[in-house]
Amino acid sequence: MSAPERIPSRSVTALELLTKGELTVKGRVREASNAVLFCTVAYDGEEAHCVYKPVAGERPLWDFPDGTLAQREVAAYEISEATGWGLVPPTALRDGPYGEGMVQLWIEADPSADGLLALVDTDEPGDGWKAVGLADVGEGRTALLVHADDPRLRRLAVLDAVINNGDRKGGHLLPTADGRLYAIDHGVTFNVEDKLRTLLWGWAGEPLTADTREVLGALATALSDGSCLADRLAKLLTAAEVTAVRSRVAALLADGHHPEPSGTWPAIPWPPV
């Protein structure tokens, strides 16, 4: 799939385009487990590519009985924007050709970008890398799974801890030609129980950076009762889920370290990519 011919100008924001634009379905992402439609969206002379995930195409999850994947995707965008890190592409909830669903600006990953994940045949990750753990590579062999010691990934690891991401895979990481990093697929998030599963465990147990603590402090304030962010999340998540977000932010601030695997839930998603 090619990049869009045009992207939103300063006169039309990405969210305006996504929420007000005319959606035209161009195809379907076949490898996705739920319905994921590739579309164009056009409004006021602007056009872009986007992903549309209709609620009608979602498969029910026994451990996420409340809400929808689409709502949680939008909630993840709201939290990302509140941190100021901009890690989740512009995302909105709207009606579409197949009913209500999530629409998200299409991000074209840069194929020439440096790798963020790797398997190495050594016991140590090496300079510039953080170890995740041993991975079975077949024929009785194992290799060390590592990810880049990258500040963008480190911020994403914190965001995933806040939203309780149960499915952070390598294929969800989209580095772009301008040096940005975006993360996608946030439907399995915000559970009130600890379900953090990720490939970004390299900083587990390490102190949070001063910048991260400052951002989390601001996020805690933004999540207070009656705030604009809290009101928006209340339309997307249950009251218990919003309370759990506040609790996770408070716990991160109190502990001051990146979380470690709980031991009660698989720490790494499968398949990892």
Coordinates of C-alpha atoms in Angstrom, one line a residue:
M1 CA 0.0 0.0 0.0
S2 CA 1.4 3.3 -1.0
A3 CA 1.6 6.5 1.0
P4 CA -1.2 9.0 0.6
E5 CA -0.8 11.5 -2.2
R6 CA -1.8 14.3 0.1
I7 CA -1.8 14.8 3.9
P8 CA -3.7 17.2 6.0
S9 CA -2.6 20.8 5.7
R10 CA -2.5 23.2 8.6
S11 CA -6.0 24.5 7.7
V12 CA -7.4 21.0 8.3
T13 CA -6.2 19.0 11.3
A14 CA -5.8 15.3 11.1
L15 CA -8.7 14.7 13.5
E16 CA -11.0 17.0 11.5
L17 CA -10.1 15.0 8.4
L18 CA -10.7 11.7 10.1
T19 CA -14.0 12.7 11.8
K20 CA -15.6 14.9 9.1
G21 CA -14.1 13.4 5.9
E22 CA -15.8 11.0 3.5
L23 CA -14.5 7.5 3.9
T24 CA -13.9 5.3 0.9
V25 CA -13.0 1.7 1.4
K26 CA -10.1 0.6 -0.8
G27 CA -9.3 -2.8 0.5
R28 CA -8.9 -5.0 3.6
V29 CA -5.8 -5.9 5.6
R30 CA -6.1 -9.7 5.4
E31 CA -3.6 -10.7 8.1
A32 CA -5.5 -8.9 10.8
S33 CA -7.6 -11.0 13.3
N34 CA -10.4 -8.4 13.2
A35 CA -11.8 -6.4 10.3
V36 CA -9.3 -3.8 9.3
L37 CA -10.1 -1.7 6.2
F38 CA -7.7 0.5 4.2
C39 CA -9.5 3.7 3.2
T40 CA -9.1 7.2 1.9
V41 CA -10.7 10.0 3.7
A42 CA -11.4 13.4 2.0
Y43 CA -12.6 16.7 3.5
D44 CA -12.3 20.3 2.4
G45 CA -9.9 19.6 -0.4
E46 CA -7.6 17.4 1.7
E47 CA -7.1 13.7 1.4
A48 CA -5.2 11.0 3.2
H49 CA -5.1 7.3 3.7
C50 CA -6.4 5.8 6.9
V51 CA -7.4 2.6 8.7
Y52 CA -11.0 1.9 9.5
K53 CA -11.9 -0.8 12.1
P54 CA -15.7 -1.2 12.4
V55 CA -17.0 -2.5 15.7
A56 CA -19.2 -4.9 13.7
G57 CA -16.0 -6.7 12.6
E58 CA -14.6 -7.2 16.1
R59 CA -14.3 -10.7 17.6
P60 CA -15.5 -10.8 21.2
L61 CA -12.8 -11.3 23.9
W62 CA -13.8 -13.1 27.1
D63 CA -11.4 -11.1 29.2
F64 CA -12.5 -7.7 27.8
P65 CA -16.3 -8.0 28.2
D66 CA -16.9 -4.2 28.4
G67 CA -16.6 -1.7 25.6
T68 CA -15.0 -2.3 22.2
L69 CA -11.6 -2.5 20.7
A70 CA -12.3 0.7 18.8
Q71 CA -13.1 2.6 21.9
R72 CA -9.8 1.4 23.6
E73 CA -7.8 2.4 20.5
V74 CA -9.2 5.9 20.7
A75 CA -8.5 6.0 24.5
A76 CA -4.9 5.0 23.9
Y77 CA -4.6 7.9 21.5
E78 CA -6.0 10.2 24.1
I79 CA -3.5 9.1 26.7
S80 CA -0.6 9.4 24.2
E81 CA -1.6 12.9 23.3
A82 CA -1.9 13.8 27.0
T83 CA 1.8 12.8 27.5
G84 CA 2.9 15.0 24.6
W85 CA 4.9 12.1 23.2
G86 CA 2.7 11.7 20.1
L87 CA 3.3 8.0 19.9
V88 CA -0.1 7.0 18.6
P89 CA -1.3 8.2 15.2
P90 CA -4.3 10.5 15.1
T91 CA -7.3 8.3 16.0
A92 CA -11.1 9.0 16.2
L93 CA -14.4 7.2 16.7
R94 CA -17.0 7.8 14.1
D95 CA -19.7 6.3 11.9
G96 CA -18.5 4.7 8.6
P97 CA -19.7 2.5 5.7
Y98 CA -20.0 -0.5 8.1
G99 CA -21.2 1.4 11.2
E100 CA -19.3 2.9 14.1
G101 CA -15.6 2.2 14.3
M102 CA -12.2 3.5 14.8
V103 CA -10.4 5.5 12.1
Q104 CA -6.7 6.1 12.3
L105 CA -4.3 8.0 10.0
W106 CA -2.3 5.6 7.9
I107 CA 1.4 5.7 8.8
E108 CA 3.9 4.6 6.2
A109 CA 6.9 3.0 7.9
D110 CA 10.3 3.8 6.5
P111 CA 11.8 0.5 5.2
S112 CA 15.3 1.9 5.5
A113 CA 15.0 2.8 9.2
D114 CA 17.4 1.2 11.6
G115 CA 16.0 -2.0 13.2
L116 CA 14.4 -1.7 16.6
L117 CA 14.3 -5.5 17.3
A118 CA 16.8 -8.2 16.7
L119 CA 17.8 -11.8 17.6
V120 CA 21.5 -12.2 18.4
D121 CA 23.6 -15.3 19.0
T122 CA 25.4 -13.9 22.1
D123 CA 24.8 -13.8 25.8
E124 CA 24.9 -10.0 26.0
P125 CA 22.8 -7.5 24.0
G126 CA 25.8 -5.3 23.0
D127 CA 26.1 -1.6 22.9
G128 CA 22.9 0.3 22.0
W129 CA 20.7 -2.7 22.7
K130 CA 18.6 -4.0 25.7
A131 CA 18.0 -7.7 26.4
V132 CA 14.4 -9.0 26.5
G133 CA 15.0 -12.7 26.9
L134 CA 15.8 -16.0 25.1
A135 CA 13.7 -17.0 22.1
D136 CA 13.3 -20.4 20.6
V137 CA 14.5 -20.2 17.0
G138 CA 13.9 -23.8 16.1
E139 CA 15.9 -27.0 15.9
G140 CA 16.6 -26.8 19.6
R141 CA 18.4 -23.5 19.3
T142 CA 17.8 -20.2 21.2
A143 CA 18.8 -16.7 20.5
L144 CA 18.7 -13.5 22.6
L145 CA 15.9 -11.2 21.8
V146 CA 16.9 -7.6 22.0
H147 CA 15.5 -4.2 21.3
A148 CA 17.2 -0.9 20.6
D149 CA 18.1 1.3 23.6
D150 CA 16.1 4.1 22.0
P151 CA 14.4 6.9 23.9
R152 CA 11.4 6.6 21.7
L153 CA 10.9 3.0 22.6
R154 CA 11.5 3.8 26.3
R155 CA 8.7 6.3 26.2
L156 CA 6.5 3.7 24.5
A157 CA 7.3 1.2 27.2
V158 CA 6.0 3.7 29.8
L159 CA 2.9 4.4 27.7
D160 CA 2.2 0.7 27.5
A161 CA 2.5 0.4 31.2
V162 CA 0.0 3.2 31.7
I163 CA -2.6 1.8 29.3
N164 CA -1.8 -1.8 30.4
N165 CA -1.1 -3.0 26.8
G166 CA -1.6 -6.7 26.5
D167 CA -0.2 -7.1 23.0
R168 CA 2.9 -5.0 22.2
K169 CA 4.4 -6.8 19.2
G170 CA 7.2 -5.9 16.9
G171 CA 4.9 -5.4 14.0
H172 CA 3.2 -2.6 15.9
L173 CA 6.2 -0.3 15.7
L174 CA 6.3 2.1 12.8
P175 CA 9.5 4.3 12.4
T176 CA 9.1 7.0 9.8
A177 CA 11.4 8.7 7.4
D178 CA 11.3 11.9 9.5
G179 CA 12.6 10.1 12.6
R180 CA 9.3 9.7 14.4
L181 CA 8.1 6.5 15.9
Y182 CA 4.5 5.5 15.9
A183 CA 2.8 2.6 17.6
I184 CA -0.5 1.0 16.5
D185 CA -3.0 -1.7 17.5
H186 CA -4.2 -0.7 21.0
G187 CA -7.4 -2.7 21.2
V188 CA -6.2 -5.0 24.0
T189 CA -5.6 -2.3 26.6
F190 CA -7.0 -0.7 29.8
N191 CA -8.0 -3.9 31.6
V192 CA -8.3 -3.4 35.3
E193 CA -6.2 -6.5 35.9
D194 CA -2.4 -6.5 35.1
K195 CA -2.1 -7.8 31.6
L196 CA 1.0 -6.1 30.4
R197 CA 2.6 -8.1 27.6
T198 CA 5.4 -6.5 25.6
L199 CA 8.6 -6.9 23.8
L200 CA 9.9 -3.8 25.5
W201 CA 11.1 -5.2 28.8
G202 CA 14.7 -4.0 28.4
W203 CA 14.3 -1.3 31.0
A204 CA 12.5 -3.4 33.5
G205 CA 13.4 -2.4 37.1
E206 CA 15.5 0.6 35.9
P207 CA 14.7 4.1 37.3
L208 CA 12.3 6.2 35.3
T209 CA 14.0 9.2 33.7
A210 CA 13.4 12.7 35.1
D211 CA 11.5 13.7 32.0
T212 CA 9.2 10.6 32.3
R213 CA 8.5 11.4 35.9
E214 CA 7.6 15.0 35.0
V215 CA 5.3 13.7 32.2
L216 CA 3.6 11.2 34.5
G217 CA 3.0 13.9 37.1
A218 CA 1.3 16.1 34.5
L219 CA -0.7 13.1 33.3
A220 CA -1.9 12.4 36.8
T221 CA -3.2 16.0 37.0
A222 CA -4.8 15.7 33.6
L223 CA -6.6 12.5 34.7
S224 CA -8.2 14.1 37.8
D225 CA -12.0 13.9 38.2
G226 CA -13.9 16.5 36.1
S227 CA -10.9 17.1 33.8
C228 CA -11.4 17.3 30.0
L229 CA -9.3 14.1 29.6
A230 CA -11.3 12.2 32.2
D231 CA -14.5 13.2 30.6
R232 CA -13.4 12.0 27.2
L233 CA -12.1 8.7 28.6
A234 CA -15.4 8.2 30.5
K235 CA -17.1 8.0 27.0
L236 CA -14.7 5.3 25.9
L237 CA -13.9 3.2 29.0
T238 CA -15.7 2.0 32.1
A239 CA -15.4 3.9 35.4
A240 CA -13.3 1.1 36.8
E241 CA -10.9 1.2 33.8
V242 CA -10.4 5.0 34.2
T243 CA -9.7 4.5 37.9
A244 CA -7.2 1.8 37.0
V245 CA -5.4 4.2 34.7
R246 CA -5.1 6.7 37.5
S247 CA -3.8 3.9 39.8
R248 CA -1.2 2.8 37.4
V249 CA 0.1 6.3 36.9
A250 CA 0.2 6.8 40.7
A251 CA 2.0 3.5 41.1
L252 CA 4.7 4.3 38.5
L253 CA 5.3 7.7 40.2
A254 CA 5.5 6.2 43.7
D255 CA 7.8 3.3 42.6
G256 CA 10.0 5.4 40.3
H257 CA 11.0 2.5 38.1
H258 CA 10.0 0.8 34.9
P259 CA 7.6 -2.1 35.8
E260 CA 8.8 -5.7 35.8
P261 CA 6.9 -8.8 34.6
S262 CA 4.3 -9.8 37.2
G263 CA 4.9 -13.5 36.9
T264 CA 1.2 -14.2 36.9
W265 CA 0.6 -13.4 33.2
P266 CA 2.7 -14.2 30.1
A267 CA 5.2 -11.4 29.8
I268 CA 5.7 -11.6 26.0
P269 CA 2.9 -11.7 23.4
W270 CA 2.6 -14.5 20.9
P271 CA 3.4 -14.4 18.2
P272 CA 6.0 -11.7 19.1
V273 CA 5.9 -10.1 15.6

